[in-house]
């Protein structure tokens, strides 16, 4: 396979530890077919261009923990992964009468899910952990949905499980690229499950919080928002490509918001003199970083 700016990512996905090499003009001009943009990679770029460059272009891996204490961070990551697995198995019909989890927090989340699942979901089809990718700006845009529920010909509801310690404010979710990417990809890609073309107005997204299961956040969608999303996502991908061409060997701009560096594994590389964020603090999932388990990150978590 030809080498490209994302070839280290391809290696990462195959499990090989990539060597870090300075990019050259030749190897930033092509994206290998294996790379797909996602809400995570686009959010990384939106938060800090240098983070995107280090993570996806150079394949730099984890010089520091995202937050501390490390054990607590790993514990929360594993707990989030476990919860997602239990919910997936539940919707696949593989968990008829599960024993309550031993872990007290996980038990609490599971109880919240069983007793107070999100309301108003489509009834006919429920598909946990679905993955779609669609073409955009000459690239592929990938979305991994925690749950898609579908009434063919009528509506699609996207569900995302949030296992943060604090409920995320609506205005933050509204700005996160996840909300944009998931509704966009579902509208473009899920037609064959839907029984035909989907209008954006037939798509909605629900965030369900394990810590506050009664109070979901629901985002509807519209033709206008769909076109806005297309333009915004297209613009970010184009900007990344242009930066790759224009600045193949120099560091891409570091974020001016140093609060973001507190929850970034590259803070020592960037010589940002900020203390690492704590797990409890980062779980607030604020606007300046934040931490939550996400399906998109499964391939990138290296524990
Ligand atoms: S430490 Fe800060 S400047 Fe460096 S990549 Fe991370 S967010 Fe960007």
PDB file of C-alpha atoms and ligand atoms in Angstrom:
ATOM      1  CA  UNK A   1       0.000   0.000   0.000  1.00  0.00           C
ATOM      2  CA  UNK A   2       1.219   3.505  -0.800  1.00  0.00           C
ATOM      3  CA  UNK A   3       2.453   5.539   2.135  1.00  0.00           C
ATOM      4  CA  UNK A   4       0.381   8.599   2.986  1.00  0.00           C
ATOM      5  CA  UNK A   5      -0.147  10.999   5.841  1.00  0.00           C
ATOM      6  CA  UNK A   6      -2.491   8.567   7.510  1.00  0.00           C
ATOM      7  CA  UNK A   7      -0.431   5.442   6.981  1.00  0.00           C
ATOM      8  CA  UNK A   8       0.553   5.421  10.656  1.00  0.00           C
ATOM      9  CA  UNK A   9      -3.124   5.291  11.513  1.00  0.00           C
ATOM     10  CA  UNK A  10      -3.470   2.317   9.213  1.00  0.00           C
ATOM     11  CA  UNK A  11      -0.644   0.641  11.099  1.00  0.00           C
ATOM     12  CA  UNK A  12      -2.298   1.474  14.391  1.00  0.00           C
ATOM     13  CA  UNK A  13      -5.525  -0.118  13.230  1.00  0.00           C
ATOM     14  CA  UNK A  14      -3.573  -3.245  12.317  1.00  0.00           C
ATOM     15  CA  UNK A  15      -2.019  -3.270  15.775  1.00  0.00           C
ATOM     16  CA  UNK A  16       1.555  -2.471  14.784  1.00  0.00           C
ATOM     17  CA  UNK A  17       3.429   0.214  16.685  1.00  0.00           C
ATOM     18  CA  UNK A  18       4.197   2.892  14.128  1.00  0.00           C
ATOM     19  CA  UNK A  19       7.575   4.528  13.789  1.00  0.00           C
ATOM     20  CA  UNK A  20       7.416   8.300  13.924  1.00  0.00           C
ATOM     21  CA  UNK A  21       8.807   9.836  10.798  1.00  0.00           C
ATOM     22  CA  UNK A  22       8.740  13.429   9.704  1.00  0.00           C
ATOM     23  CA  UNK A  23       6.217  13.868   6.950  1.00  0.00           C
ATOM     24  CA  UNK A  24       7.405  14.888   3.526  1.00  0.00           C
ATOM     25  CA  UNK A  25       5.510  16.719   0.833  1.00  0.00           C
ATOM     26  CA  UNK A  26       5.189  13.443  -1.032  1.00  0.00           C
ATOM     27  CA  UNK A  27       3.534  11.554   1.778  1.00  0.00           C
ATOM     28  CA  UNK A  28       0.994  14.170   2.778  1.00  0.00           C
ATOM     29  CA  UNK A  29      -0.683  14.407  -0.573  1.00  0.00           C
ATOM     30  CA  UNK A  30      -2.465  11.049  -0.493  1.00  0.00           C
ATOM     31  CA  UNK A  31      -4.833   9.510   2.010  1.00  0.00           C
ATOM     32  CA  UNK A  32      -4.731   5.730   2.142  1.00  0.00           C
ATOM     33  CA  UNK A  33      -8.092   4.057   1.608  1.00  0.00           C
ATOM     34  CA  UNK A  34      -8.087   2.673   5.142  1.00  0.00           C
ATOM     35  CA  UNK A  35      -8.463   6.084   6.733  1.00  0.00           C
ATOM     36  CA  UNK A  36     -11.950   7.364   7.398  1.00  0.00           C
ATOM     37  CA  UNK A  37     -12.784  10.631   9.057  1.00  0.00           C
ATOM     38  CA  UNK A  38     -14.967  10.337  12.135  1.00  0.00           C
ATOM     39  CA  UNK A  39     -16.540  12.610  14.691  1.00  0.00           C
ATOM     40  CA  UNK A  40     -13.525  12.011  16.916  1.00  0.00           C
ATOM     41  CA  UNK A  41     -10.860  12.890  14.378  1.00  0.00           C
ATOM     42  CA  UNK A  42     -12.792  15.918  13.140  1.00  0.00           C
ATOM     43  CA  UNK A  43     -13.393  17.045  16.734  1.00  0.00           C
ATOM     44  CA  UNK A  44      -9.676  16.655  17.400  1.00  0.00           C
ATOM     45  CA  UNK A  45      -8.944  18.957  14.471  1.00  0.00           C
ATOM     46  CA  UNK A  46     -11.586  21.448  15.537  1.00  0.00           C
ATOM     47  CA  UNK A  47     -10.139  21.478  19.067  1.00  0.00           C
ATOM     48  CA  UNK A  48      -6.477  21.605  18.043  1.00  0.00           C
ATOM     49  CA  UNK A  49      -4.906  21.172  14.603  1.00  0.00           C
ATOM     50  CA  UNK A  50      -1.644  20.011  16.192  1.00  0.00           C
ATOM     51  CA  UNK A  51      -3.446  17.240  18.044  1.00  0.00           C
ATOM     52  CA  UNK A  52      -4.899  15.987  14.753  1.00  0.00           C
ATOM     53  CA  UNK A  53      -1.464  16.123  13.137  1.00  0.00           C
ATOM     54  CA  UNK A  54       0.218  14.247  15.984  1.00  0.00           C
ATOM     55  CA  UNK A  55      -2.471  11.608  16.300  1.00  0.00           C
ATOM     56  CA  UNK A  56      -3.482  10.901  12.710  1.00  0.00           C
ATOM     57  CA  UNK A  57      -0.747  12.242  10.428  1.00  0.00           C
ATOM     58  CA  UNK A  58       2.351  11.374  12.467  1.00  0.00           C
ATOM     59  CA  UNK A  59       0.906   8.480  14.425  1.00  0.00           C
ATOM     60  CA  UNK A  60       2.398   9.749  17.684  1.00  0.00           C
ATOM     61  CA  UNK A  61       1.130   7.618  20.518  1.00  0.00           C
ATOM     62  CA  UNK A  62       0.373   8.371  24.141  1.00  0.00           C
ATOM     63  CA  UNK A  63       3.363  10.056  25.727  1.00  0.00           C
ATOM     64  CA  UNK A  64       1.060  10.870  28.657  1.00  0.00           C
ATOM     65  CA  UNK A  65      -2.225   9.716  30.078  1.00  0.00           C
ATOM     66  CA  UNK A  66      -5.271  11.700  29.010  1.00  0.00           C
ATOM     67  CA  UNK A  67      -6.051  12.366  32.647  1.00  0.00           C
ATOM     68  CA  UNK A  68      -4.913  11.272  36.066  1.00  0.00           C
ATOM     69  CA  UNK A  69      -4.792   9.277  38.202  1.00  0.00           C
ATOM     70  CA  UNK A  70      -4.057   6.815  35.423  1.00  0.00           C
ATOM     71  CA  UNK A  71      -5.614   3.858  37.226  1.00  0.00           C
ATOM     72  CA  UNK A  72      -8.855   5.732  37.669  1.00  0.00           C
ATOM     73  CA  UNK A  73      -8.860   6.784  34.032  1.00  0.00           C
ATOM     74  CA  UNK A  74      -8.348   3.212  32.871  1.00  0.00           C
ATOM     75  CA  UNK A  75     -11.005   2.004  35.273  1.00  0.00           C
ATOM     76  CA  UNK A  76     -13.549   4.448  33.924  1.00  0.00           C
ATOM     77  CA  UNK A  77     -12.660   3.581  30.326  1.00  0.00           C
ATOM     78  CA  UNK A  78     -13.102  -0.119  30.995  1.00  0.00           C
ATOM     79  CA  UNK A  79     -16.349   0.486  32.845  1.00  0.00           C
ATOM     80  CA  UNK A  80     -17.695   2.517  29.916  1.00  0.00           C
ATOM     81  CA  UNK A  81     -16.683  -0.229  27.485  1.00  0.00           C
ATOM     82  CA  UNK A  82     -18.326  -2.849  29.706  1.00  0.00           C
ATOM     83  CA  UNK A  83     -21.564  -0.883  29.874  1.00  0.00           C
ATOM     84  CA  UNK A  84     -21.669  -0.492  26.085  1.00  0.00           C
ATOM     85  CA  UNK A  85     -21.078  -4.228  25.690  1.00  0.00           C
ATOM     86  CA  UNK A  86     -23.897  -5.092  28.100  1.00  0.00           C
ATOM     87  CA  UNK A  87     -26.317  -2.802  26.295  1.00  0.00           C
ATOM     88  CA  UNK A  88     -25.305  -4.230  22.924  1.00  0.00           C
ATOM     89  CA  UNK A  89     -25.879  -7.766  24.175  1.00  0.00           C
ATOM     90  CA  UNK A  90     -29.215  -6.719  25.639  1.00  0.00           C
ATOM     91  CA  UNK A  91     -30.461  -5.418  22.285  1.00  0.00           C
ATOM     92  CA  UNK A  92     -29.141  -8.506  20.533  1.00  0.00           C
ATOM     93  CA  UNK A  93     -31.222 -10.626  22.904  1.00  0.00           C
ATOM     94  CA  UNK A  94     -28.189 -12.215  24.499  1.00  0.00           C
ATOM     95  CA  UNK A  95     -28.837 -10.941  28.031  1.00  0.00           C
ATOM     96  CA  UNK A  96     -32.183 -12.315  29.159  1.00  0.00           C
ATOM     97  CA  UNK A  97     -31.571 -12.287  32.872  1.00  0.00           C
ATOM     98  CA  UNK A  98     -28.102 -10.935  33.551  1.00  0.00           C
ATOM     99  CA  UNK A  99     -26.579 -11.058  37.006  1.00  0.00           C
ATOM    100  CA  UNK A 100     -26.093  -7.534  38.365  1.00  0.00           C
ATOM    101  CA  UNK A 101     -22.553  -6.334  37.757  1.00  0.00           C
ATOM    102  CA  UNK A 102     -20.256  -6.567  40.765  1.00  0.00           C
ATOM    103  CA  UNK A 103     -18.874  -3.106  40.209  1.00  0.00           C
ATOM    104  CA  UNK A 104     -21.113  -0.673  42.137  1.00  0.00           C
ATOM    105  CA  UNK A 105     -20.988   2.119  39.546  1.00  0.00           C
ATOM    106  CA  UNK A 106     -21.614  -0.233  36.651  1.00  0.00           C
ATOM    107  CA  UNK A 107     -24.466  -1.807  38.608  1.00  0.00           C
ATOM    108  CA  UNK A 108     -25.992   1.642  39.086  1.00  0.00           C
ATOM    109  CA  UNK A 109     -25.683   2.460  35.372  1.00  0.00           C
ATOM    110  CA  UNK A 110     -27.175  -0.885  34.395  1.00  0.00           C
ATOM    111  CA  UNK A 111     -30.067  -0.477  36.786  1.00  0.00           C
ATOM    112  CA  UNK A 112     -30.707   2.991  35.354  1.00  0.00           C
ATOM    113  CA  UNK A 113     -30.774   1.520  31.858  1.00  0.00           C
ATOM    114  CA  UNK A 114     -33.111  -1.353  32.733  1.00  0.00           C
ATOM    115  CA  UNK A 115     -35.500   0.807  34.744  1.00  0.00           C
ATOM    116  CA  UNK A 116     -35.338   3.995  32.690  1.00  0.00           C
ATOM    117  CA  UNK A 117     -34.313   3.374  29.089  1.00  0.00           C
ATOM    118  CA  UNK A 118     -34.748   6.252  26.655  1.00  0.00           C
ATOM    119  CA  UNK A 119     -38.374   6.798  25.714  1.00  0.00           C
ATOM    120  CA  UNK A 120     -39.890   7.320  22.304  1.00  0.00           C
ATOM    121  CA  UNK A 121     -37.553   5.060  20.359  1.00  0.00           C
ATOM    122  CA  UNK A 122     -38.632   3.468  17.112  1.00  0.00           C
ATOM    123  CA  UNK A 123     -40.114   0.035  17.699  1.00  0.00           C
ATOM    124  CA  UNK A 124     -39.623  -2.038  14.555  1.00  0.00           C
ATOM    125  CA  UNK A 125     -35.863  -2.374  14.243  1.00  0.00           C
ATOM    126  CA  UNK A 126     -33.243  -1.885  16.943  1.00  0.00           C
ATOM    127  CA  UNK A 127     -29.648  -2.216  15.855  1.00  0.00           C
ATOM    128  CA  UNK A 128     -26.874  -1.812  18.462  1.00  0.00           C
ATOM    129  CA  UNK A 129     -23.392  -0.728  17.439  1.00  0.00           C
ATOM    130  CA  UNK A 130     -24.042  -0.052  13.794  1.00  0.00           C
ATOM    131  CA  UNK A 131     -21.358   1.457  11.605  1.00  0.00           C
ATOM    132  CA  UNK A 132     -21.854   3.446   8.402  1.00  0.00           C
ATOM    133  CA  UNK A 133     -19.538   5.503   6.287  1.00  0.00           C
ATOM    134  CA  UNK A 134     -20.466   7.904   3.529  1.00  0.00           C
ATOM    135  CA  UNK A 135     -18.449   9.806   0.920  1.00  0.00           C
ATOM    136  CA  UNK A 136     -17.768  13.438   1.664  1.00  0.00           C
ATOM    137  CA  UNK A 137     -15.297  15.836   0.077  1.00  0.00           C
ATOM    138  CA  UNK A 138     -13.522  12.985  -1.686  1.00  0.00           C
ATOM    139  CA  UNK A 139     -13.002  11.142   1.622  1.00  0.00           C
ATOM    140  CA  UNK A 140     -15.022   8.739   3.775  1.00  0.00           C
ATOM    141  CA  UNK A 141     -16.895   9.892   6.867  1.00  0.00           C
ATOM    142  CA  UNK A 142     -17.541   7.154   9.422  1.00  0.00           C
ATOM    143  CA  UNK A 143     -20.077   7.032  12.238  1.00  0.00           C
ATOM    144  CA  UNK A 144     -20.334   4.272  14.829  1.00  0.00           C
ATOM    145  CA  UNK A 145     -23.745   4.431  16.417  1.00  0.00           C
ATOM    146  CA  UNK A 146     -24.382   3.012  19.866  1.00  0.00           C
ATOM    147  CA  UNK A 147     -27.940   2.204  18.784  1.00  0.00           C
ATOM    148  CA  UNK A 148     -30.081   2.867  15.729  1.00  0.00           C
ATOM    149  CA  UNK A 149     -33.823   2.365  16.061  1.00  0.00           C
ATOM    150  CA  UNK A 150     -35.895   2.390  12.912  1.00  0.00           C
ATOM    151  CA  UNK A 151     -39.530   2.423  11.869  1.00  0.00           C
ATOM    152  CA  UNK A 152     -39.081   1.781   8.133  1.00  0.00           C
ATOM    153  CA  UNK A 153     -40.561   4.553   6.035  1.00  0.00           C
ATOM    154  CA  UNK A 154     -41.251   6.659   9.091  1.00  0.00           C
ATOM    155  CA  UNK A 155     -38.291   7.581  11.267  1.00  0.00           C
ATOM    156  CA  UNK A 156     -34.829   6.782  12.565  1.00  0.00           C
ATOM    157  CA  UNK A 157     -33.727   7.540  16.120  1.00  0.00           C
ATOM    158  CA  UNK A 158     -30.014   7.517  16.926  1.00  0.00           C
ATOM    159  CA  UNK A 159     -29.155   6.775  20.564  1.00  0.00           C
ATOM    160  CA  UNK A 160     -25.874   7.556  22.262  1.00  0.00           C
ATOM    161  CA  UNK A 161     -25.103   6.282  25.778  1.00  0.00           C
ATOM    162  CA  UNK A 162     -23.222   8.786  27.923  1.00  0.00           C
ATOM    163  CA  UNK A 163     -21.384   7.472  30.956  1.00  0.00           C
ATOM    164  CA  UNK A 164     -19.893  10.720  32.180  1.00  0.00           C
ATOM    165  CA  UNK A 165     -20.044  11.553  35.884  1.00  0.00           C
ATOM    166  CA  UNK A 166     -21.963  14.708  35.134  1.00  0.00           C
ATOM    167  CA  UNK A 167     -24.695  15.405  32.665  1.00  0.00           C
ATOM    168  CA  UNK A 168     -23.440  17.287  29.625  1.00  0.00           C
ATOM    169  CA  UNK A 169     -25.156  20.585  28.948  1.00  0.00           C
ATOM    170  CA  UNK A 170     -27.288  20.781  25.844  1.00  0.00           C
ATOM    171  CA  UNK A 171     -25.412  23.744  24.388  1.00  0.00           C
ATOM    172  CA  UNK A 172     -22.180  21.703  24.570  1.00  0.00           C
ATOM    173  CA  UNK A 173     -23.743  18.678  22.873  1.00  0.00           C
ATOM    174  CA  UNK A 174     -25.159  20.970  20.236  1.00  0.00           C
ATOM    175  CA  UNK A 175     -21.681  22.196  19.365  1.00  0.00           C
ATOM    176  CA  UNK A 176     -20.005  18.777  19.423  1.00  0.00           C
ATOM    177  CA  UNK A 177     -19.296  17.378  15.989  1.00  0.00           C
ATOM    178  CA  UNK A 178     -20.777  14.063  17.083  1.00  0.00           C
ATOM    179  CA  UNK A 179     -24.271  15.576  16.937  1.00  0.00           C
ATOM    180  CA  UNK A 180     -23.562  16.888  13.444  1.00  0.00           C
ATOM    181  CA  UNK A 181     -21.778  13.810  12.067  1.00  0.00           C
ATOM    182  CA  UNK A 182     -24.218  11.194  13.372  1.00  0.00           C
ATOM    183  CA  UNK A 183     -27.347  12.839  12.016  1.00  0.00           C
ATOM    184  CA  UNK A 184     -25.623  13.591   8.710  1.00  0.00           C
ATOM    185  CA  UNK A 185     -24.339  10.041   8.215  1.00  0.00           C
ATOM    186  CA  UNK A 186     -27.611   8.420   9.299  1.00  0.00           C
ATOM    187  CA  UNK A 187     -29.546  10.562   6.832  1.00  0.00           C
ATOM    188  CA  UNK A 188     -27.158   9.758   3.994  1.00  0.00           C
ATOM    189  CA  UNK A 189     -26.510   6.097   4.712  1.00  0.00           C
ATOM    190  CA  UNK A 190     -29.383   4.363   6.395  1.00  0.00           C
ATOM    191  CA  UNK A 191     -31.782   4.398   3.436  1.00  0.00           C
ATOM    192  CA  UNK A 192     -31.438   0.704   2.725  1.00  0.00           C
ATOM    193  CA  UNK A 193     -32.491  -0.072   6.304  1.00  0.00           C
ATOM    194  CA  UNK A 194     -35.230   2.487   6.109  1.00  0.00           C
ATOM    195  CA  UNK A 195     -36.850   1.241   2.955  1.00  0.00           C
ATOM    196  CA  UNK A 196     -36.014   4.250   0.843  1.00  0.00           C
ATOM    197  CA  UNK A 197     -34.728   7.779   0.954  1.00  0.00           C
ATOM    198  CA  UNK A 198     -34.738   9.454   4.357  1.00  0.00           C
ATOM    199  CA  UNK A 199     -35.645  13.089   4.842  1.00  0.00           C
ATOM    200  CA  UNK A 200     -33.589  14.808   7.561  1.00  0.00           C
ATOM    201  CA  UNK A 201     -36.831  15.591   9.354  1.00  0.00           C
ATOM    202  CA  UNK A 202     -37.264  11.823   9.875  1.00  0.00           C
ATOM    203  CA  UNK A 203     -33.979  11.578  11.795  1.00  0.00           C
ATOM    204  CA  UNK A 204     -33.398  12.494  15.430  1.00  0.00           C
ATOM    205  CA  UNK A 205     -30.691  11.844  17.991  1.00  0.00           C
ATOM    206  CA  UNK A 206     -31.032  11.060  21.698  1.00  0.00           C
ATOM    207  CA  UNK A 207     -28.300  11.356  24.314  1.00  0.00           C
ATOM    208  CA  UNK A 208     -29.055   9.161  27.320  1.00  0.00           C
ATOM    209  CA  UNK A 209     -27.119   9.752  30.545  1.00  0.00           C
ATOM    210  CA  UNK A 210     -26.438   6.892  32.919  1.00  0.00           C
ATOM    211  CA  UNK A 211     -26.162   9.414  35.730  1.00  0.00           C
ATOM    212  CA  UNK A 212     -29.493  11.102  34.852  1.00  0.00           C
ATOM    213  CA  UNK A 213     -31.517   8.638  32.766  1.00  0.00           C
ATOM    214  CA  UNK A 214     -34.823  10.496  33.026  1.00  0.00           C
ATOM    215  CA  UNK A 215     -33.469  13.592  31.363  1.00  0.00           C
ATOM    216  CA  UNK A 216     -32.349  12.759  27.856  1.00  0.00           C
ATOM    217  CA  UNK A 217     -31.321  15.365  25.314  1.00  0.00           C
ATOM    218  CA  UNK A 218     -33.081  15.064  21.979  1.00  0.00           C
ATOM    219  CA  UNK A 219     -31.903  16.720  18.784  1.00  0.00           C
ATOM    220  CA  UNK A 220     -34.217  16.821  15.800  1.00  0.00           C
ATOM    221  CA  UNK A 221     -32.926  17.499  12.287  1.00  0.00           C
ATOM    222  CA  UNK A 222     -33.997  19.437   9.213  1.00  0.00           C
ATOM    223  CA  UNK A 223     -33.120  19.905   5.558  1.00  0.00           C
ATOM    224  CA  UNK A 224     -31.519  23.250   6.434  1.00  0.00           C
ATOM    225  CA  UNK A 225     -29.371  21.682   9.197  1.00  0.00           C
ATOM    226  CA  UNK A 226     -28.411  18.851   6.857  1.00  0.00           C
ATOM    227  CA  UNK A 227     -27.098  21.269   4.262  1.00  0.00           C
ATOM    228  CA  UNK A 228     -25.324  23.288   6.965  1.00  0.00           C
ATOM    229  CA  UNK A 229     -23.737  20.085   8.273  1.00  0.00           C
ATOM    230  CA  UNK A 230     -22.586  19.110   4.778  1.00  0.00           C
ATOM    231  CA  UNK A 231     -20.950  22.490   4.283  1.00  0.00           C
ATOM    232  CA  UNK A 232     -19.288  22.528   7.701  1.00  0.00           C
ATOM    233  CA  UNK A 233     -17.929  18.972   7.525  1.00  0.00           C
ATOM    234  CA  UNK A 234     -16.841  19.473   3.938  1.00  0.00           C
ATOM    235  CA  UNK A 235     -15.039  22.647   4.989  1.00  0.00           C
ATOM    236  CA  UNK A 236     -13.134  20.959   7.823  1.00  0.00           C
ATOM    237  CA  UNK A 237     -11.968  18.085   5.613  1.00  0.00           C
ATOM    238  CA  UNK A 238     -10.890  20.483   2.863  1.00  0.00           C
ATOM    239  CA  UNK A 239      -9.006  22.590   5.403  1.00  0.00           C
ATOM    240  CA  UNK A 240      -7.157  19.531   6.718  1.00  0.00           C
ATOM    241  CA  UNK A 241      -6.173  18.530   3.191  1.00  0.00           C
ATOM    242  CA  UNK A 242      -5.000  22.030   2.350  1.00  0.00           C
ATOM    243  CA  UNK A 243      -2.988  22.253   5.552  1.00  0.00           C
ATOM    244  CA  UNK A 244      -1.401  18.920   4.772  1.00  0.00           C
ATOM    245  CA  UNK A 245      -0.310  20.294   1.419  1.00  0.00           C
ATOM    246  CA  UNK A 246       0.809  23.690   2.675  1.00  0.00           C
ATOM    247  CA  UNK A 247       2.477  22.643   5.936  1.00  0.00           C
ATOM    248  CA  UNK A 248       3.725  19.101   5.403  1.00  0.00           C
ATOM    249  CA  UNK A 249       6.742  19.317   7.685  1.00  0.00           C
ATOM    250  CA  UNK A 250       6.033  22.091  10.163  1.00  0.00           C
ATOM    251  CA  UNK A 251       3.939  21.738  13.296  1.00  0.00           C
ATOM    252  CA  UNK A 252       0.318  22.642  12.743  1.00  0.00           C
ATOM    253  CA  UNK A 253      -1.129  25.374  15.000  1.00  0.00           C
ATOM    254  CA  UNK A 254      -1.443  24.588  18.686  1.00  0.00           C
ATOM    255  CA  UNK A 255      -4.740  25.475  20.314  1.00  0.00           C
ATOM    256  CA  UNK A 256      -4.803  28.801  22.086  1.00  0.00           C
ATOM    257  CA  UNK A 257      -7.112  27.353  24.724  1.00  0.00           C
ATOM    258  CA  UNK A 258      -4.590  25.727  27.049  1.00  0.00           C
ATOM    259  CA  UNK A 259      -7.390  24.208  29.100  1.00  0.00           C
ATOM    260  CA  UNK A 260      -7.741  21.695  26.248  1.00  0.00           C
ATOM    261  CA  UNK A 261      -4.140  20.588  26.847  1.00  0.00           C
ATOM    262  CA  UNK A 262      -4.987  19.396  30.361  1.00  0.00           C
ATOM    263  CA  UNK A 263      -6.825  16.427  28.912  1.00  0.00           C
ATOM    264  CA  UNK A 264      -4.517  15.858  25.977  1.00  0.00           C
ATOM    265  CA  UNK A 265      -1.885  13.113  25.957  1.00  0.00           C
ATOM    266  CA  UNK A 266       0.506  15.344  23.989  1.00  0.00           C
ATOM    267  CA  UNK A 267       0.911  18.082  26.587  1.00  0.00           C
ATOM    268  CA  UNK A 268       4.520  17.127  27.319  1.00  0.00           C
ATOM    269  CA  UNK A 269       5.380  17.058  23.610  1.00  0.00           C
ATOM    270  CA  UNK A 270       3.861  20.477  23.125  1.00  0.00           C
ATOM    271  CA  UNK A 271       5.618  21.755  26.248  1.00  0.00           C
ATOM    272  CA  UNK A 272       2.357  23.080  27.563  1.00  0.00           C
ATOM    273  CA  UNK A 273       2.997  23.792  31.207  1.00  0.00           C
ATOM    274  CA  UNK A 274      -0.410  22.775  32.477  1.00  0.00           C
ATOM    275  CA  UNK A 275      -1.239  20.229  35.155  1.00  0.00           C
ATOM    276  CA  UNK A 276      -2.980  17.098  33.914  1.00  0.00           C
ATOM    277  CA  UNK A 277      -6.709  17.108  34.386  1.00  0.00           C
ATOM    278  CA  UNK A 278      -8.111  14.768  36.970  1.00  0.00           C
ATOM    279  CA  UNK A 279     -10.476  11.984  36.005  1.00  0.00           C
ATOM    280  CA  UNK A 280     -13.348  13.379  38.041  1.00  0.00           C
ATOM    281  CA  UNK A 281     -12.826  16.813  36.573  1.00  0.00           C
ATOM    282  CA  UNK A 282     -12.539  15.575  33.021  1.00  0.00           C
ATOM    283  CA  UNK A 283     -15.655  13.521  33.371  1.00  0.00           C
ATOM    284  CA  UNK A 284     -17.577  16.751  33.505  1.00  0.00           C
ATOM    285  CA  UNK A 285     -16.999  16.709  29.747  1.00  0.00           C
ATOM    286  CA  UNK A 286     -16.847  20.430  29.470  1.00  0.00           C
ATOM    287  CA  UNK A 287     -16.260  22.468  26.397  1.00  0.00           C
ATOM    288  CA  UNK A 288     -12.518  22.424  26.758  1.00  0.00           C
ATOM    289  CA  UNK A 289     -11.732  18.755  26.515  1.00  0.00           C
ATOM    290  CA  UNK A 290     -13.659  16.313  28.573  1.00  0.00           C
ATOM    291  CA  UNK A 291     -13.658  12.587  28.584  1.00  0.00           C
ATOM    292  CA  UNK A 292     -16.185   9.908  27.881  1.00  0.00           C
ATOM    293  CA  UNK A 293     -16.038   6.402  26.528  1.00  0.00           C
ATOM    294  CA  UNK A 294     -16.899   6.402  22.862  1.00  0.00           C
ATOM    295  CA  UNK A 295     -17.200   3.605  20.341  1.00  0.00           C
ATOM    296  CA  UNK A 296     -15.097   5.605  17.898  1.00  0.00           C
ATOM    297  CA  UNK A 297     -12.157   5.337  20.250  1.00  0.00           C
ATOM    298  CA  UNK A 298     -12.075   1.576  20.617  1.00  0.00           C
ATOM    299  CA  UNK A 299      -9.324   1.176  18.036  1.00  0.00           C
ATOM    300  CA  UNK A 300      -7.327   3.947  19.599  1.00  0.00           C
ATOM    301  CA  UNK A 301      -7.407   2.890  23.255  1.00  0.00           C
ATOM    302  CA  UNK A 302      -4.211   0.995  23.912  1.00  0.00           C
ATOM    303  CA  UNK A 303      -4.489  -0.583  27.315  1.00  0.00           C
TER     304      UNK A 303
HETATM  305  S1  LIG B   1      -1.182  19.432  24.248  1.00  0.00           S
HETATM  306 FE1  LIG B   1      -2.515  21.148  23.659  1.00  0.00          FE
HETATM  307  S2  LIG B   1      -1.477  22.098  21.927  1.00  0.00           S
HETATM  308 FE2  LIG B   1      -0.587  20.045  22.163  1.00  0.00          FE
HETATM  309  S3  LIG B   1      -1.775  18.725  20.831  1.00  0.00           S
HETATM  310 FE3  LIG B   1      -2.719  18.617  22.830  1.00  0.00          FE
HETATM  311  S4  LIG B   1      -4.338  20.180  22.797  1.00  0.00           S
HETATM  312 FE4  LIG B   1      -2.950  20.625  21.101  1.00  0.00          FE
END
